[in-house]
Coordinates of N, CA and C and ligand atoms in Angstrom, one line a residue:
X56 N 7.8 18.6 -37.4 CA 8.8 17.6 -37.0 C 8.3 17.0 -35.6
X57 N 8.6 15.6 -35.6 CA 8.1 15.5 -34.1 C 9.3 15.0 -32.9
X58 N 8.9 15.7 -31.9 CA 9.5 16.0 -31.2 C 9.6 14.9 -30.3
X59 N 10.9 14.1 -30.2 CA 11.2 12.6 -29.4 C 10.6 12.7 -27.7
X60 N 9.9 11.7 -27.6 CA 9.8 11.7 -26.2 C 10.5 11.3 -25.5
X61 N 10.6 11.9 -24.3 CA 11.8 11.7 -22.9 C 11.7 10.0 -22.7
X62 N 12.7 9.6 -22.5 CA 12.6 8.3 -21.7 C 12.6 8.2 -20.6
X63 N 12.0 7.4 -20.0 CA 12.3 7.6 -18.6 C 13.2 6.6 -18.1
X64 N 13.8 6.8 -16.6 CA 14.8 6.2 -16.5 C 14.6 4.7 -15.1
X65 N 13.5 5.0 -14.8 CA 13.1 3.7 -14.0 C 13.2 4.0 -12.8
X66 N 14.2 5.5 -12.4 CA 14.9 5.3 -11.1 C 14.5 7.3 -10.5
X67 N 15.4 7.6 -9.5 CA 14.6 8.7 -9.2 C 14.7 9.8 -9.9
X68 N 15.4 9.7 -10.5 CA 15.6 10.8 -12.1 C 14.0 11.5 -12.6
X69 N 13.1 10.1 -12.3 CA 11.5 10.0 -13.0 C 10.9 10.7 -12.2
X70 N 11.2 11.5 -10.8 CA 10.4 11.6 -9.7 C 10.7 13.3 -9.9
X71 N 9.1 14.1 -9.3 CA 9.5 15.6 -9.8 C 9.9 15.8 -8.1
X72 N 9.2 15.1 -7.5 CA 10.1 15.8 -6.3 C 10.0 14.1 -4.7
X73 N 10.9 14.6 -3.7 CA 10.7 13.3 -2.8 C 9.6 13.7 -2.2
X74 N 8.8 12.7 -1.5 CA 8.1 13.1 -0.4 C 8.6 12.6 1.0
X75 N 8.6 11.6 1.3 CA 9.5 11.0 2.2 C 10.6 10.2 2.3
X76 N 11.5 10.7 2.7 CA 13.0 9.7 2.7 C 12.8 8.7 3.0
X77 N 14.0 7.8 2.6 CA 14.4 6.7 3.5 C 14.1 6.4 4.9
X78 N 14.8 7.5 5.4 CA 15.0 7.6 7.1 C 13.9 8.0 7.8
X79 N 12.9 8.9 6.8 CA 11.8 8.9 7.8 C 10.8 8.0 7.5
X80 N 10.5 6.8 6.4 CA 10.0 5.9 6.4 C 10.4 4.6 7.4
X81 N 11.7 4.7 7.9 CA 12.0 3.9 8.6 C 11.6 4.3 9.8
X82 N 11.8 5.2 10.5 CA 11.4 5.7 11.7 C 9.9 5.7 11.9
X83 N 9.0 5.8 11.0 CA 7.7 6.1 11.3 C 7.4 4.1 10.9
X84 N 8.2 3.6 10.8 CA 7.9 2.5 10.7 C 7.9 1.9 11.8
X85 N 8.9 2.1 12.5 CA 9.3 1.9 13.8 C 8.2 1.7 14.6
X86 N 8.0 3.0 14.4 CA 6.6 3.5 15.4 C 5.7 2.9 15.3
X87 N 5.2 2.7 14.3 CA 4.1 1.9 13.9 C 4.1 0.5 14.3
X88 N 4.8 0.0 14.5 CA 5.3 -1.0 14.9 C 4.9 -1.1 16.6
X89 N 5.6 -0.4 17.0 CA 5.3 0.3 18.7 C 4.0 0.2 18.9
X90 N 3.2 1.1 17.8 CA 1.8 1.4 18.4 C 1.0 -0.2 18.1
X91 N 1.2 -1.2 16.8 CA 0.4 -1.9 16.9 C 0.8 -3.1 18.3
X92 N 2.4 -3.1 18.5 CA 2.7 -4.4 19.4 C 2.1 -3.8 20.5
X93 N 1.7 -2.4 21.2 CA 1.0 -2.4 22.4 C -0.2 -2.2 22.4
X94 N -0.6 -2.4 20.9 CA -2.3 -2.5 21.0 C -2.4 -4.0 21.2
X95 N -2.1 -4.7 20.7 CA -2.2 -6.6 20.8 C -1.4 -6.8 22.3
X96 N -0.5 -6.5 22.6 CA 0.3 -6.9 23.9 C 0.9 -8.1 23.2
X97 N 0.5 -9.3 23.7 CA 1.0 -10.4 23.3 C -0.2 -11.8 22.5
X98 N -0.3 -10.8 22.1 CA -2.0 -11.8 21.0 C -1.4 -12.4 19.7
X99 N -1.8 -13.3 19.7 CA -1.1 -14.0 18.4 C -2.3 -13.2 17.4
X100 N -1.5 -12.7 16.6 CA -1.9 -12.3 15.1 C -1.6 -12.4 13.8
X101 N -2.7 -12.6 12.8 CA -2.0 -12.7 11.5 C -2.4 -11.8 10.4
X102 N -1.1 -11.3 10.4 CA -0.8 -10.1 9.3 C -1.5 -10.6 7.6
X103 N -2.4 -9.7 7.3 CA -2.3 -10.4 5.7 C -2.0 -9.0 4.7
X104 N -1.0 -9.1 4.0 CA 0.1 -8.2 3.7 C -1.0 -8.3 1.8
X105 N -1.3 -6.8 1.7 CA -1.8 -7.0 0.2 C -0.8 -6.9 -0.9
X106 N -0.7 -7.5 -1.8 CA 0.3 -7.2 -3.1 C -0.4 -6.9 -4.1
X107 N 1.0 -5.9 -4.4 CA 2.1 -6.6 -4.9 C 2.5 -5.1 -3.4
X108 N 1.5 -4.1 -3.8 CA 2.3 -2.4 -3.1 C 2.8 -2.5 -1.7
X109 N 1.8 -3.6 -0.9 CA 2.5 -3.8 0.5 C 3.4 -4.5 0.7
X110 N 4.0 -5.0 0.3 CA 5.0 -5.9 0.2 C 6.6 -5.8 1.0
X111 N 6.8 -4.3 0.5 CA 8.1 -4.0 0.9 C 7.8 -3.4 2.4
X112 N 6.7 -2.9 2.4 CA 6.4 -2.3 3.9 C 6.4 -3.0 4.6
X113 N 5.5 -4.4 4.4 CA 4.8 -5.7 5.4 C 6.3 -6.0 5.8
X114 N 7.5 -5.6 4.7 CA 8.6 -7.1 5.0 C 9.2 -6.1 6.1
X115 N 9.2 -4.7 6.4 CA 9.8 -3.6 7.2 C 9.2 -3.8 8.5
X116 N 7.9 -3.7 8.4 CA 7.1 -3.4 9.8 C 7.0 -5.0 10.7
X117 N 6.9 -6.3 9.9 CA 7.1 -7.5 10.6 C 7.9 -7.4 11.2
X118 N 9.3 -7.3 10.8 CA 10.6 -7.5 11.4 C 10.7 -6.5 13.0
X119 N 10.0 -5.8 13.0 CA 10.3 -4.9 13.9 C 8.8 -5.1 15.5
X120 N 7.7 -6.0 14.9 CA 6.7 -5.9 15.6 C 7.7 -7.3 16.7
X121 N 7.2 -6.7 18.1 CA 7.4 -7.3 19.2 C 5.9 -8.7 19.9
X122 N 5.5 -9.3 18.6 CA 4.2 -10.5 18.5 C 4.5 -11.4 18.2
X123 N 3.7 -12.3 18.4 CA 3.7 -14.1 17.6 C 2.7 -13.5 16.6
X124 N 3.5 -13.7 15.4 CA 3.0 -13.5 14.0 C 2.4 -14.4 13.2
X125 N 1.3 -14.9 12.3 CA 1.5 -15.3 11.7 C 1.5 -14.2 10.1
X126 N 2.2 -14.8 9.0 CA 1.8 -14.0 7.9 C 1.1 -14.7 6.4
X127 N 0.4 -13.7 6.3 CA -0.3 -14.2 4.9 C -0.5 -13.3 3.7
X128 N -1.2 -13.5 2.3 CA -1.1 -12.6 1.7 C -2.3 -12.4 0.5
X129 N -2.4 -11.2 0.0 CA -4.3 -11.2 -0.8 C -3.3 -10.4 -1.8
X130 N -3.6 -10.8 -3.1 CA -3.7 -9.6 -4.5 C -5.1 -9.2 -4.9
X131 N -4.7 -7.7 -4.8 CA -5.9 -6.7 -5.1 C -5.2 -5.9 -6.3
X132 N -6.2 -5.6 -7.1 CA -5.5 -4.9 -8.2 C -6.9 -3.9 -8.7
X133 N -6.3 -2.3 -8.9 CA -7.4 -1.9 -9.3 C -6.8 -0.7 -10.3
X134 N -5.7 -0.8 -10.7 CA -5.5 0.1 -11.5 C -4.5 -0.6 -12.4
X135 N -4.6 -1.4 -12.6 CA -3.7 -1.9 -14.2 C -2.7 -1.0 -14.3
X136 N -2.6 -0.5 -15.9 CA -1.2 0.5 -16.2 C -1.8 1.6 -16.3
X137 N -2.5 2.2 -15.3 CA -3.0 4.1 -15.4 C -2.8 4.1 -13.9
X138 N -3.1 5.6 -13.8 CA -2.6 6.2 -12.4 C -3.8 6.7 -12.4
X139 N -5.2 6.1 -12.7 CA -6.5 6.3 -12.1 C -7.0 4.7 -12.1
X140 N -7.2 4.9 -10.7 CA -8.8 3.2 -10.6 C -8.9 3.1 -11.7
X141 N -9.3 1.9 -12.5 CA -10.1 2.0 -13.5 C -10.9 0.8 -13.6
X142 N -10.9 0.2 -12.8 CA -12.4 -0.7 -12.0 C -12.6 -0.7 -10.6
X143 N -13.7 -2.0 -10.5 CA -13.6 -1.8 -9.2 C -12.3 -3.0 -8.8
X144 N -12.1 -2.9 -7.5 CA -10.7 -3.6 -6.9 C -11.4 -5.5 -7.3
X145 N -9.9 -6.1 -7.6 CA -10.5 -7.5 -7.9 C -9.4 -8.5 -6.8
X146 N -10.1 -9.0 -6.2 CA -9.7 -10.2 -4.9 C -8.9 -11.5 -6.0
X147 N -7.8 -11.5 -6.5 CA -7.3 -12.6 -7.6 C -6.3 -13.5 -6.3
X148 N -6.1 -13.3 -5.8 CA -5.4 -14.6 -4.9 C -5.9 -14.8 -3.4
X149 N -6.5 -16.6 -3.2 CA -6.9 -16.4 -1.8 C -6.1 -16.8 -1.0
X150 N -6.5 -16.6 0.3 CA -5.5 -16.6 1.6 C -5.2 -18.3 1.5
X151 N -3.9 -18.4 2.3 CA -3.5 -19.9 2.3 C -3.4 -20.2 3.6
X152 N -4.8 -19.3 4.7 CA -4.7 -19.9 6.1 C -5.9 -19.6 6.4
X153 N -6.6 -20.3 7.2 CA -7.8 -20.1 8.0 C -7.8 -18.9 8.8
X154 N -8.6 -17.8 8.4 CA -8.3 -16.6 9.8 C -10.2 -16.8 10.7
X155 N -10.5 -18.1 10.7 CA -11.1 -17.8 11.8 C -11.4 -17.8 13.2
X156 N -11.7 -16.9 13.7 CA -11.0 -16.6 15.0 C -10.0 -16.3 15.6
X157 N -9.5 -15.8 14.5 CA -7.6 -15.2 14.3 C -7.5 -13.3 14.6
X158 N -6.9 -13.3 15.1 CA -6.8 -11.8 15.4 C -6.1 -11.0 13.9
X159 N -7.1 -10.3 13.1 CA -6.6 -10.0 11.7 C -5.8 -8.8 11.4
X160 N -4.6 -8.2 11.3 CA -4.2 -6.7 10.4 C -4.1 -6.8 9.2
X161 N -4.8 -5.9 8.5 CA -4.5 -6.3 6.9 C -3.7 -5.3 6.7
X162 N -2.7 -5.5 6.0 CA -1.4 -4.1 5.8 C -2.0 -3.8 4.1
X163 N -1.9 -2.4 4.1 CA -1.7 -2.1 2.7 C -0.9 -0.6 2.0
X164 N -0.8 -0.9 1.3 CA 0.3 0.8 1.3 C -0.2 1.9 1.0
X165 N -1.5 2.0 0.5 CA -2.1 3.1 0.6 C -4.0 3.1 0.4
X166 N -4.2 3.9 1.2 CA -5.8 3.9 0.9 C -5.6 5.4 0.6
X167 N -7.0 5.2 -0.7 CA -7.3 6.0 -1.7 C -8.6 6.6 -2.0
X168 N -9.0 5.7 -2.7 CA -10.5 6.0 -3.0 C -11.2 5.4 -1.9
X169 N -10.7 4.7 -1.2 CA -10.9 3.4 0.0 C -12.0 2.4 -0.4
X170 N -12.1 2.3 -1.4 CA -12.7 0.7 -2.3 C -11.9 -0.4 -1.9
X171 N -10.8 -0.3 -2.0 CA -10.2 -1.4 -2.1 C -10.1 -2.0 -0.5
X172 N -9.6 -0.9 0.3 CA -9.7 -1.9 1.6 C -11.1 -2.0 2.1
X173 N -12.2 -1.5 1.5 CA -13.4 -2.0 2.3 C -13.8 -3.5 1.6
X174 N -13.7 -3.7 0.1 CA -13.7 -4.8 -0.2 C -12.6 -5.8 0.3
X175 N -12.1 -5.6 0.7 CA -11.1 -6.4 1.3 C -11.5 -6.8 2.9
X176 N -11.7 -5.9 3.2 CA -12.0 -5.9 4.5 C -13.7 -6.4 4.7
X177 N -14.3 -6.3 3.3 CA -16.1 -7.3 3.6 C -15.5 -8.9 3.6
X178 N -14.4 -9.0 2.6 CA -14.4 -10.2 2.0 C -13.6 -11.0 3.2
X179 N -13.1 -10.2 3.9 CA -12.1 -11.0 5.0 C -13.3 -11.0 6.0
X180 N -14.0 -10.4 6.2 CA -15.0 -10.3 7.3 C -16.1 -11.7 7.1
X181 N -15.9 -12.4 6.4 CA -17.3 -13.5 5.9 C -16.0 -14.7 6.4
X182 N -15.2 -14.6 6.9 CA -14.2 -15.9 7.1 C -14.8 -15.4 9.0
X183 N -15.4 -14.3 9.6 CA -15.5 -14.6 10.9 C -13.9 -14.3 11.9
X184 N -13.1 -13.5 11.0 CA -12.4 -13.3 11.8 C -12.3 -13.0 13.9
X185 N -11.1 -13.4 15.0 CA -11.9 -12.7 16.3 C -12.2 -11.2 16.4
X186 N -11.1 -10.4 15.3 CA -10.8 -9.2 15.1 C -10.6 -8.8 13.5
X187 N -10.6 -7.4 13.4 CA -10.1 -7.1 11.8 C -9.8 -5.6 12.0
X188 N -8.3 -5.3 11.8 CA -8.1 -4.1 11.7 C -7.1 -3.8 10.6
X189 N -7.1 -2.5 10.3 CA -6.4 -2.3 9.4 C -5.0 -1.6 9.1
X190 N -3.8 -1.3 8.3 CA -3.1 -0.4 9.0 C -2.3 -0.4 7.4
X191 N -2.2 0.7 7.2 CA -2.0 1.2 5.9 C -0.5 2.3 6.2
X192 N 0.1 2.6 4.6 CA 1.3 3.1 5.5 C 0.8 4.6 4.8
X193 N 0.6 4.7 3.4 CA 0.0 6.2 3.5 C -1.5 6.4 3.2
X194 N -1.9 7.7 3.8 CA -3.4 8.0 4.0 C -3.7 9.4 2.6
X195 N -4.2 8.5 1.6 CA -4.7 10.1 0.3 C -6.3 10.5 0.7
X196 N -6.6 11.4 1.8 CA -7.4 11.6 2.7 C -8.1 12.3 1.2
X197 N -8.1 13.1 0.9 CA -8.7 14.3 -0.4 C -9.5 12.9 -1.0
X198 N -9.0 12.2 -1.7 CA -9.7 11.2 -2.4 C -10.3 10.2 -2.1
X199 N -10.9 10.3 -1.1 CA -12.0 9.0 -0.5 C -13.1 9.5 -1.0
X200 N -13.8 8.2 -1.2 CA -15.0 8.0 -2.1 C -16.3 7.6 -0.8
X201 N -15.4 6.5 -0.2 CA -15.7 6.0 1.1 C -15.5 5.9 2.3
X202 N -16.4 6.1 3.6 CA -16.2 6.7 4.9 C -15.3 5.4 5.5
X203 N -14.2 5.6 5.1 CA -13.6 4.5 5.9 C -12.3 4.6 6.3
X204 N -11.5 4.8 7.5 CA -10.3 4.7 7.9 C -9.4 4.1 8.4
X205 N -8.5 3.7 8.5 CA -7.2 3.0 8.9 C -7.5 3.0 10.4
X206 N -6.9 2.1 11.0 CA -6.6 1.9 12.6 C -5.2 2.4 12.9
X207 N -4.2 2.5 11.8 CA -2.8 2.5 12.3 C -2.5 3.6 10.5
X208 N -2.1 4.6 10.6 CA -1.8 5.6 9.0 C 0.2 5.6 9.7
X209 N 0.4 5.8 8.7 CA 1.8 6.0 8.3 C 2.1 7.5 8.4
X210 N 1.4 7.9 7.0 CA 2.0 9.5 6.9 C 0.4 9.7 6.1
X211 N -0.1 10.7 6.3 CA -1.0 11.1 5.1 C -0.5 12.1 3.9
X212 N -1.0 12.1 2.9 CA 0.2 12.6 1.2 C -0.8 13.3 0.8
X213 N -0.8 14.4 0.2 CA -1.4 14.6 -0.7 C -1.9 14.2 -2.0
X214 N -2.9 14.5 -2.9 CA -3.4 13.9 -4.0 C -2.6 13.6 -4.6
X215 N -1.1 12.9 -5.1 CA -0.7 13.1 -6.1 C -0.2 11.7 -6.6
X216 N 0.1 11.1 -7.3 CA 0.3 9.6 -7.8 C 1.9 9.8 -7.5
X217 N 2.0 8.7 -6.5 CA 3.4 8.9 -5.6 C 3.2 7.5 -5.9
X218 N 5.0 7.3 -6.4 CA 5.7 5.9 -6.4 C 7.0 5.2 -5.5
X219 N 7.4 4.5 -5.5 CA 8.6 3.6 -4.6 C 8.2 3.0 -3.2
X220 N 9.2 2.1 -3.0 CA 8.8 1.9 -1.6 C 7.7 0.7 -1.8
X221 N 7.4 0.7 -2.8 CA 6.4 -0.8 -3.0 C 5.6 -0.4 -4.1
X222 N 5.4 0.9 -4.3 CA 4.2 1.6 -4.7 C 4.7 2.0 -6.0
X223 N 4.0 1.5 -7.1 CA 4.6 1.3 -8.2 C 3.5 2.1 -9.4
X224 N 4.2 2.6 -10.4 CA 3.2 2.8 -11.7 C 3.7 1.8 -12.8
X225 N 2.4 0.5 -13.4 CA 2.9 -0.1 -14.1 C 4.4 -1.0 -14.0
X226 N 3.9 -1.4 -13.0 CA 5.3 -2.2 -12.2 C 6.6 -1.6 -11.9
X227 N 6.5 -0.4 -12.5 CA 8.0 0.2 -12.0 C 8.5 0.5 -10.6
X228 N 9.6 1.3 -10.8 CA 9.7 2.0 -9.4 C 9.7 1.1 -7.6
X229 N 8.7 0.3 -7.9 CA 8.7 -0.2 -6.5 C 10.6 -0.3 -5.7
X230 N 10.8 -1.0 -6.4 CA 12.6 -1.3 -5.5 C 12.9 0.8 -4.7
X231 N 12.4 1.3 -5.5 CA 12.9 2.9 -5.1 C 13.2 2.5 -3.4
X232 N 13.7 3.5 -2.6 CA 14.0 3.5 -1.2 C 13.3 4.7 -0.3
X233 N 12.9 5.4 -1.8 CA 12.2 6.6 -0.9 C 10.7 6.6 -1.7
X234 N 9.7 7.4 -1.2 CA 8.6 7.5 -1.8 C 8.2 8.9 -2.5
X235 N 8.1 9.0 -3.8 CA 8.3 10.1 -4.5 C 7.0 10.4 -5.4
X236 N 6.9 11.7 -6.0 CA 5.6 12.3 -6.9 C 6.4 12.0 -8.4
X237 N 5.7 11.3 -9.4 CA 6.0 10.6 -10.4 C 6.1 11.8 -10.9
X238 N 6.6 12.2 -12.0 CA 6.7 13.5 -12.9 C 5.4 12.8 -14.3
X239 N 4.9 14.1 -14.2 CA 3.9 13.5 -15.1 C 3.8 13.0 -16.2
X240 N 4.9 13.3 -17.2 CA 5.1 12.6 -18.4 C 5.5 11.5 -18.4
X241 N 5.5 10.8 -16.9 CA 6.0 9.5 -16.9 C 4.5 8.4 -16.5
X242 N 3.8 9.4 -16.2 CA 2.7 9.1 -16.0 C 1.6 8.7 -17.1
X243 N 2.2 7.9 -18.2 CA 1.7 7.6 -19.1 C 2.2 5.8 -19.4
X244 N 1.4 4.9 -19.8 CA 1.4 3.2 -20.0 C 2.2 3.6 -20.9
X245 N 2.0 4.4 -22.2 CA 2.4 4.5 -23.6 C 4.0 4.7 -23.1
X246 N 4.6 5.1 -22.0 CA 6.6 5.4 -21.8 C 7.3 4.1 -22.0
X247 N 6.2 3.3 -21.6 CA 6.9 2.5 -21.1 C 7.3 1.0 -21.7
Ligands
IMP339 P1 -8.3 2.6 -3.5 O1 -9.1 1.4 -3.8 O2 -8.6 3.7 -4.5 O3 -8.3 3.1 -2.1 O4 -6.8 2.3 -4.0 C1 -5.9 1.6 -3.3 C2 -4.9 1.0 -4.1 O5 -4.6 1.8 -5.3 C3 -3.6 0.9 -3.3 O6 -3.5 -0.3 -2.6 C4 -2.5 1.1 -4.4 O7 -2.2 -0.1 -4.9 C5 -3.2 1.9 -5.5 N1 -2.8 3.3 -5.4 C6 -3.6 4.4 -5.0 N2 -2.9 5.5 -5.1 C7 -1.7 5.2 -5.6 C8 -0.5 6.0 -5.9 O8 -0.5 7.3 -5.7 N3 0.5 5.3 -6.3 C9 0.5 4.0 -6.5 N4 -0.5 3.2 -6.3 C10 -1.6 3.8 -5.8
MG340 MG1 -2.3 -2.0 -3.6

């Protein structure tokens, strides 16, 4: 007989356990915030917010940075509907502002295998930016492929395919408020 699979529910029901709340995503946001406005002082910068995952972060950490901003935005995509890479990262939308000579942060929500922000970060680097730094909100340190680190980390997580908060499997989840470890049987394209 076969035995019906679980549905999942879209919401934190899906999650085997939290990693970080609400309240400490906000606070370390805060901070982050803190640390980049007294790295620039008062330097006009422009944020380029990657999507779809940084999205809800970029819109948390702008609001709070004490700079003349400008903002912009890149789609990188490297994992379709699996919770593994399964190419290399693809640059599909370009910037809608000149950064050169522009003081650059590129926000993204997590570096991983760190493919993606180095290609991101060659491909921004050929516009001549004045500067290019980076600032990511979590760090999956265990799975780097590539010697490359953040200027500004959030929290560093363990290995595990963690959703909400922007950070999505197969477009789910992102609206979540907290950032949570997907339960595995949800960890499949075929649930959904
Ligand atoms: P990297 O190229 O392997 O460093 O992957 C970076 C991108 O993969 C991130 O910007 C995310 O969009 C995605 N990613 C990596 N790990 C996770 C995860 O645990 N949950 C959701 N997305 C992830
Ligand atoms: Mg991403």
């Amino acid at each position: 007989m076969e035995i019906p699979q679980k549905k999942p529910s879209y919401g934190l029901e899906d999650l085997e356990s939290i990693l970080l709340t609400e309240a400490q995503i906000a606070n370390r946001v805060s901070e982050l915030a803190e640390e980049i406005s007294s790295h620039y002082g008062d330097t006009d910068i422009t944020i380029i917010c990657v999507l779809s995952g940084a999205l809800v972060f970029t819109s948390d950490l702008i609001r709070k940075l004490e700079l003349p901003t400008r903002l912009d935005c890149l789609r990188s995509d490297s994992y379709g509907d699996s919770t593994k890479s399964n190419h290399s990262p693809r640059i599909s939308s370009p910037l809608k502002t000149g950064i050169e000579n522009q003081h650059v942060l590129l926000v993204d929500d997590i570096l991983d295998t760190g493919n993606t922000l180095s290609e991101l970060m060659e491909h921004l680097a050929q516009s001549k930016p004045a500067s290019l730094r980076t600032c990511v909100l979590l760090d999956k340190k265990e799975r780097r492929q590539l010697e490359i680190q953040a200027d500004h980390v959030g929290f560093t997580v363990p290995d595990a395919f963690v959703v909400g908060y922007g950070l999505d499997f197969a477009e789910r989840y992102r609206t979540l408020p907290c950032i949570g470890v997907l339960k595995p049987e949800f960890q499949k394209a075929s649930c959904f």
